């Protein structure tokens, strides 16, 4: 059995990615929301911690939108029913919508 290592992400690095550079932070949050799906109930404590570490509200919004929209079972169904071309369009639209919504939230807050 191998021991697992814990990874530590410094708070200032986190703020640089998701806080100060709001446009880039929103894009990063929308992007990592695709492979890193966390159920709705599990997302709230995670986002609360990220927000307290310096994540912008728009980045949190983008992450919250892309996670459920790109859940692996949803993606599998979309690909089977609509085909690969529409599957790719669905992914792009989900990320674009999350990005634009995140920018809107950051501009309003």
CSV table of N, CA and C in Angstrom, one decimal:
chain,number,residue,atom,x,y,z
A,1,UNK,N,0.8,-1.2,0.0
A,1,UNK,CA,0.0,0.0,0.0
A,1,UNK,C,0.9,1.2,0.0
A,2,UNK,N,0.5,2.2,-0.8
A,2,UNK,CA,1.3,3.4,-0.9
A,2,UNK,C,0.6,4.5,-0.1
A,3,UNK,N,1.4,5.4,0.5
A,3,UNK,CA,0.9,6.5,1.2
A,3,UNK,C,0.5,7.6,0.2
A,4,UNK,N,-0.6,8.3,0.5
A,4,UNK,CA,-1.0,9.4,-0.3
A,4,UNK,C,-0.4,10.7,0.2
A,5,UNK,N,-0.1,11.5,-0.7
A,5,UNK,CA,0.5,12.8,-0.3
A,5,UNK,C,-0.6,13.9,-0.5
A,6,UNK,N,-0.6,14.8,0.5
A,6,UNK,CA,-1.5,15.9,0.5
A,6,UNK,C,-0.8,17.1,-0.3
A,7,UNK,N,-1.6,17.7,-1.1
A,7,UNK,CA,-1.0,18.9,-1.9
A,7,UNK,C,-1.5,20.1,-1.2
A,8,UNK,N,-0.7,21.1,-1.2
A,8,UNK,CA,-1.0,22.4,-0.6
A,8,UNK,C,-0.9,23.5,-1.7
A,9,UNK,N,-1.9,24.2,-1.9
A,9,UNK,CA,-1.9,25.3,-2.8
A,9,UNK,C,-1.9,26.6,-2.0
A,10,UNK,N,-0.8,27.4,-2.1
A,10,UNK,CA,-0.7,28.6,-1.3
A,10,UNK,C,-1.9,29.6,-1.6
A,11,UNK,N,-2.4,30.3,-0.6
A,11,UNK,CA,-3.5,31.2,-0.8
A,11,UNK,C,-3.2,32.3,-1.8
A,12,UNK,N,-2.0,32.8,-1.8
A,12,UNK,CA,-1.7,33.9,-2.7
A,12,UNK,C,-1.7,33.4,-4.2
A,13,UNK,N,-1.3,32.1,-4.4
A,13,UNK,CA,-1.4,31.6,-5.7
A,13,UNK,C,-2.8,31.4,-6.2
A,14,UNK,N,-3.7,31.1,-5.2
A,14,UNK,CA,-5.1,30.9,-5.5
A,14,UNK,C,-5.7,32.3,-5.9
A,15,UNK,N,-5.3,33.3,-5.1
A,15,UNK,CA,-5.9,34.6,-5.4
A,15,UNK,C,-5.4,35.1,-6.7
A,16,UNK,N,-4.2,34.8,-7.1
A,16,UNK,CA,-3.7,35.2,-8.4
A,16,UNK,C,-4.4,34.6,-9.5
A,17,UNK,N,-4.8,33.3,-9.4
A,17,UNK,CA,-5.6,32.7,-10.4
A,17,UNK,C,-7.0,33.1,-10.5
A,18,UNK,N,-7.7,33.2,-9.4
A,18,UNK,CA,-9.2,33.3,-9.4
A,18,UNK,C,-9.7,34.6,-8.8
A,19,UNK,N,-8.8,35.5,-8.3
A,19,UNK,CA,-9.3,36.7,-7.6
A,19,UNK,C,-9.0,38.0,-8.4
A,20,UNK,N,-7.7,38.3,-8.5
A,20,UNK,CA,-7.3,39.6,-9.0
A,20,UNK,C,-7.6,39.7,-10.5
A,21,UNK,N,-7.3,38.7,-11.3
A,21,UNK,CA,-7.5,38.7,-12.8
A,21,UNK,C,-8.8,38.1,-13.1
A,22,UNK,N,-9.8,39.0,-12.9
A,22,UNK,CA,-11.2,38.4,-13.0
A,22,UNK,C,-11.6,37.7,-14.3
A,23,UNK,N,-11.2,38.3,-15.4
A,23,UNK,CA,-11.5,37.6,-16.7
A,23,UNK,C,-10.8,36.3,-16.8
A,24,UNK,N,-9.5,36.2,-16.5
A,24,UNK,CA,-8.8,35.0,-16.6
A,24,UNK,C,-9.3,34.0,-15.5
A,25,UNK,N,-9.6,34.5,-14.3
A,25,UNK,CA,-10.1,33.7,-13.2
A,25,UNK,C,-11.4,33.0,-13.6
A,26,UNK,N,-12.3,33.8,-14.2
A,26,UNK,CA,-13.6,33.2,-14.6
A,26,UNK,C,-13.4,32.1,-15.7
A,27,UNK,N,-12.5,32.4,-16.6
A,27,UNK,CA,-12.2,31.4,-17.7
A,27,UNK,C,-11.6,30.1,-17.1
A,28,UNK,N,-10.7,30.3,-16.1
A,28,UNK,CA,-10.1,29.1,-15.5
A,28,UNK,C,-11.1,28.3,-14.7
A,29,UNK,N,-12.0,29.0,-14.0
A,29,UNK,CA,-13.1,28.3,-13.2
A,29,UNK,C,-14.0,27.6,-14.1
A,30,UNK,N,-14.4,28.2,-15.3
A,30,UNK,CA,-15.3,27.6,-16.2
A,30,UNK,C,-14.6,26.3,-16.8
A,31,UNK,N,-13.3,26.4,-17.0
A,31,UNK,CA,-12.6,25.3,-17.6
A,31,UNK,C,-12.4,24.2,-16.6
A,32,UNK,N,-12.0,24.5,-15.4
A,32,UNK,CA,-11.8,23.4,-14.4
A,32,UNK,C,-13.1,22.8,-13.9
A,33,UNK,N,-14.2,23.5,-14.2
A,33,UNK,CA,-15.5,22.9,-13.8
A,33,UNK,C,-15.9,21.8,-14.7
A,34,UNK,N,-15.4,21.7,-15.9
A,34,UNK,CA,-15.7,20.6,-16.8
A,34,UNK,C,-15.2,19.2,-16.3
A,35,UNK,N,-13.9,19.0,-16.0
A,35,UNK,CA,-13.5,17.7,-15.6
A,35,UNK,C,-13.7,17.5,-14.1
A,36,UNK,N,-13.8,18.6,-13.3
A,36,UNK,CA,-13.9,18.5,-11.8
A,36,UNK,C,-15.3,18.6,-11.4
A,37,UNK,N,-16.2,17.7,-11.7
A,37,UNK,CA,-17.6,17.8,-11.3
A,37,UNK,C,-17.7,17.4,-9.9
A,38,UNK,N,-18.4,18.3,-9.1
A,38,UNK,CA,-18.7,18.0,-7.7
A,38,UNK,C,-20.2,18.2,-7.6
A,39,UNK,N,-20.9,17.3,-6.9
A,39,UNK,CA,-22.3,17.4,-6.8
A,39,UNK,C,-22.7,18.7,-6.2
A,40,UNK,N,-23.9,19.1,-6.4
A,40,UNK,CA,-24.4,20.4,-5.9
A,40,UNK,C,-24.2,20.6,-4.4
A,41,UNK,N,-24.5,19.6,-3.6
A,41,UNK,CA,-24.3,19.7,-2.1
A,41,UNK,C,-22.8,19.8,-1.8
A,42,UNK,N,-22.0,19.1,-2.5
A,42,UNK,CA,-20.5,19.1,-2.2
A,42,UNK,C,-19.8,20.4,-2.7
A,43,UNK,N,-20.5,21.1,-3.7
A,43,UNK,CA,-19.9,22.3,-4.3
A,43,UNK,C,-19.9,23.4,-3.3
A,44,UNK,N,-20.9,23.5,-2.5
A,44,UNK,CA,-21.1,24.7,-1.6
A,44,UNK,C,-20.0,24.8,-0.6
A,45,UNK,N,-19.6,23.8,0.1
A,45,UNK,CA,-18.5,24.0,1.1
A,45,UNK,C,-17.2,24.3,0.3
A,46,UNK,N,-17.0,23.7,-0.8
A,46,UNK,CA,-15.8,23.9,-1.6
A,46,UNK,C,-15.7,25.3,-2.1
A,47,UNK,N,-16.8,25.9,-2.6
A,47,UNK,CA,-16.9,27.2,-3.0
A,47,UNK,C,-16.8,28.2,-1.9
A,48,UNK,N,-17.4,27.9,-0.8
A,48,UNK,CA,-17.2,28.8,0.4
A,48,UNK,C,-15.8,28.9,0.8
A,49,UNK,N,-15.0,27.9,0.8
A,49,UNK,CA,-13.6,27.9,1.1
A,49,UNK,C,-12.8,28.7,0.0
A,50,UNK,N,-13.2,28.5,-1.2
A,50,UNK,CA,-12.5,29.2,-2.3
A,50,UNK,C,-12.8,30.7,-2.3
A,51,UNK,N,-14.0,31.0,-2.0
A,51,UNK,CA,-14.4,32.4,-1.9
A,51,UNK,C,-13.7,33.1,-0.7
A,52,UNK,N,-13.5,32.4,0.4
A,52,UNK,CA,-12.8,33.0,1.5
A,52,UNK,C,-11.3,33.1,1.3
A,53,UNK,N,-10.8,32.3,0.3
A,53,UNK,CA,-9.4,32.4,-0.1
A,53,UNK,C,-9.1,33.4,-1.1
A,54,UNK,N,-10.2,34.0,-1.7
A,54,UNK,CA,-10.0,35.1,-2.6
A,54,UNK,C,-10.6,34.9,-4.0
A,55,UNK,N,-11.3,33.8,-4.2
A,55,UNK,CA,-12.0,33.6,-5.5
A,55,UNK,C,-13.0,34.7,-5.7
A,56,UNK,N,-13.1,35.2,-7.0
A,56,UNK,CA,-14.2,36.2,-7.2
A,56,UNK,C,-15.5,35.5,-7.3
A,57,UNK,N,-16.6,36.3,-7.1
A,57,UNK,CA,-17.9,35.7,-7.2
A,57,UNK,C,-18.2,35.2,-8.6
A,58,UNK,N,-17.7,35.9,-9.6
A,58,UNK,CA,-17.9,35.5,-11.0
A,58,UNK,C,-17.2,34.2,-11.3
A,59,UNK,N,-16.1,33.9,-10.8
A,59,UNK,CA,-15.4,32.7,-11.0
A,59,UNK,C,-16.2,31.5,-10.3
A,60,UNK,N,-16.7,31.8,-9.1
A,60,UNK,CA,-17.5,30.8,-8.4
A,60,UNK,C,-18.8,30.5,-9.3
A,61,UNK,N,-19.4,31.5,-9.8
A,61,UNK,CA,-20.5,31.3,-10.7
A,61,UNK,C,-20.2,30.4,-11.9
A,62,UNK,N,-19.1,30.7,-12.6
A,62,UNK,CA,-18.7,30.0,-13.7
A,62,UNK,C,-18.5,28.5,-13.4
A,63,UNK,N,-17.8,28.3,-12.3
A,63,UNK,CA,-17.5,26.9,-11.8
A,63,UNK,C,-18.8,26.2,-11.5
A,64,UNK,N,-19.7,26.9,-10.9
A,64,UNK,CA,-21.0,26.2,-10.5
A,64,UNK,C,-21.9,25.9,-11.7
A,65,UNK,N,-21.8,26.7,-12.8
A,65,UNK,CA,-22.5,26.4,-14.0
A,65,UNK,C,-21.9,25.2,-14.8
A,66,UNK,N,-20.6,25.2,-15.0
A,66,UNK,CA,-20.0,24.2,-15.8
A,66,UNK,C,-20.0,22.8,-15.2
A,67,UNK,N,-20.0,22.7,-13.8
A,67,UNK,CA,-19.9,21.4,-13.2
A,67,UNK,C,-21.1,20.6,-13.5
A,68,UNK,N,-22.4,21.0,-13.1
A,68,UNK,CA,-23.5,20.2,-13.4
A,68,UNK,C,-23.8,20.0,-14.9
A,69,UNK,N,-23.5,21.0,-15.7
A,69,UNK,CA,-23.8,20.9,-17.2
A,69,UNK,C,-22.9,19.9,-17.8
A,70,UNK,N,-21.7,19.6,-17.2
A,70,UNK,CA,-20.8,18.7,-17.9
A,70,UNK,C,-20.5,17.4,-17.0
A,71,UNK,N,-21.5,17.1,-16.2
A,71,UNK,CA,-21.5,15.8,-15.5
A,71,UNK,C,-21.3,14.7,-16.5
A,72,UNK,N,-20.5,13.7,-16.1
A,72,UNK,CA,-20.1,12.7,-17.1
A,72,UNK,C,-21.4,11.9,-17.7
A,73,UNK,N,-22.4,11.7,-16.8
A,73,UNK,CA,-23.6,11.0,-17.4
A,73,UNK,C,-24.3,11.9,-18.3
A,74,UNK,N,-24.4,13.2,-18.1
A,74,UNK,CA,-25.0,14.1,-19.0
A,74,UNK,C,-24.3,14.2,-20.3
A,75,UNK,N,-22.9,14.2,-20.2
A,75,UNK,CA,-22.1,14.3,-21.4
A,75,UNK,C,-22.3,13.0,-22.3
A,76,UNK,N,-22.3,11.9,-21.6
A,76,UNK,CA,-22.5,10.6,-22.3
A,76,UNK,C,-23.8,10.6,-23.1
A,77,UNK,N,-24.9,11.1,-22.4
A,77,UNK,CA,-26.2,11.1,-23.0
A,77,UNK,C,-26.2,12.0,-24.2
A,78,UNK,N,-25.7,13.2,-24.1
A,78,UNK,CA,-25.6,14.2,-25.1
A,78,UNK,C,-24.9,13.6,-26.4
A,79,UNK,N,-23.7,13.0,-26.1
A,79,UNK,CA,-22.9,12.4,-27.2
A,79,UNK,C,-23.7,11.3,-27.9
A,80,UNK,N,-24.3,10.4,-27.2
A,80,UNK,CA,-25.1,9.3,-27.8
A,80,UNK,C,-26.3,9.8,-28.6
A,81,UNK,N,-27.0,10.7,-28.0
A,81,UNK,CA,-28.3,11.2,-28.7
A,81,UNK,C,-28.0,12.2,-29.8
A,82,UNK,N,-27.1,13.1,-29.6
A,82,UNK,CA,-26.9,14.2,-30.6
A,82,UNK,C,-25.7,14.0,-31.5
A,83,UNK,N,-24.7,13.1,-31.2
A,83,UNK,CA,-23.6,12.9,-32.0
A,83,UNK,C,-22.4,13.8,-31.6
A,84,UNK,N,-21.2,13.5,-32.2
A,84,UNK,CA,-20.0,14.1,-31.7
A,84,UNK,C,-20.0,15.6,-32.0
A,85,UNK,N,-20.4,16.0,-33.2
A,85,UNK,CA,-20.4,17.5,-33.5
A,85,UNK,C,-21.2,18.3,-32.6
A,86,UNK,N,-22.4,17.9,-32.3
A,86,UNK,CA,-23.3,18.6,-31.4
A,86,UNK,C,-22.8,18.5,-29.9
A,87,UNK,N,-22.1,17.4,-29.6
A,87,UNK,CA,-21.5,17.2,-28.3
A,87,UNK,C,-20.5,18.3,-28.1
A,88,UNK,N,-19.6,18.5,-29.1
A,88,UNK,CA,-18.6,19.5,-28.9
A,88,UNK,C,-19.2,20.9,-28.8
A,89,UNK,N,-20.2,21.1,-29.6
A,89,UNK,CA,-20.9,22.4,-29.6
A,89,UNK,C,-21.5,22.6,-28.2
A,90,UNK,N,-22.1,21.6,-27.6
A,90,UNK,CA,-22.7,21.6,-26.3
A,90,UNK,C,-21.6,22.0,-25.2
A,91,UNK,N,-20.4,21.4,-25.3
A,91,UNK,CA,-19.3,21.7,-24.4
A,91,UNK,C,-18.9,23.2,-24.6
A,92,UNK,N,-18.7,23.6,-25.8
A,92,UNK,CA,-18.3,25.0,-26.0
A,92,UNK,C,-19.3,26.0,-25.6
A,93,UNK,N,-20.6,25.7,-25.8
A,93,UNK,CA,-21.7,26.6,-25.4
A,93,UNK,C,-21.7,26.7,-23.9
A,94,UNK,N,-21.6,25.5,-23.2
A,94,UNK,CA,-21.6,25.5,-21.7
A,94,UNK,C,-20.5,26.4,-21.2
A,95,UNK,N,-19.3,26.2,-21.7
A,95,UNK,CA,-18.2,27.0,-21.2
A,95,UNK,C,-18.3,28.5,-21.5
A,96,UNK,N,-18.8,28.8,-22.7
A,96,UNK,CA,-19.0,30.2,-23.1
A,96,UNK,C,-20.1,30.8,-22.2
A,97,UNK,N,-21.2,30.2,-22.0
A,97,UNK,CA,-22.2,30.7,-21.2
A,97,UNK,C,-21.7,30.9,-19.8
A,98,UNK,N,-21.0,30.0,-19.2
A,98,UNK,CA,-20.5,30.1,-17.9
A,98,UNK,C,-19.5,31.3,-17.8
A,99,UNK,N,-18.6,31.4,-18.8
A,99,UNK,CA,-17.7,32.5,-18.8
A,99,UNK,C,-18.3,33.8,-18.9
A,100,UNK,N,-19.3,34.0,-19.8
A,100,UNK,CA,-20.0,35.3,-19.9
A,100,UNK,C,-20.8,35.6,-18.7
A,101,UNK,N,-21.5,34.6,-18.1
A,101,UNK,CA,-22.2,34.8,-16.9
A,101,UNK,C,-21.3,35.2,-15.7
A,102,UNK,N,-20.2,34.6,-15.6
A,102,UNK,CA,-19.2,34.9,-14.6
A,102,UNK,C,-18.7,36.4,-14.7
A,103,UNK,N,-18.4,36.8,-16.0
A,103,UNK,CA,-18.0,38.2,-16.2
A,103,UNK,C,-19.1,39.1,-15.8
A,104,UNK,N,-20.3,38.8,-16.1
A,104,UNK,CA,-21.4,39.7,-15.8
A,104,UNK,C,-21.6,39.8,-14.3
A,105,UNK,N,-21.4,38.7,-13.6
A,105,UNK,CA,-21.5,38.7,-12.1
A,105,UNK,C,-20.4,39.6,-11.5
A,106,UNK,N,-19.2,39.4,-12.0
A,106,UNK,CA,-18.0,40.2,-11.5
A,106,UNK,C,-18.2,41.7,-11.8
A,107,UNK,N,-18.9,42.0,-13.0
A,107,UNK,CA,-19.0,43.4,-13.3
A,107,UNK,C,-20.1,44.1,-12.4
A,108,UNK,N,-21.1,43.3,-12.0
A,108,UNK,CA,-22.2,43.8,-11.1
A,108,UNK,C,-21.8,43.9,-9.7
A,109,UNK,N,-20.9,43.1,-9.2
A,109,UNK,CA,-20.5,43.1,-7.8
A,109,UNK,C,-19.3,43.9,-7.5
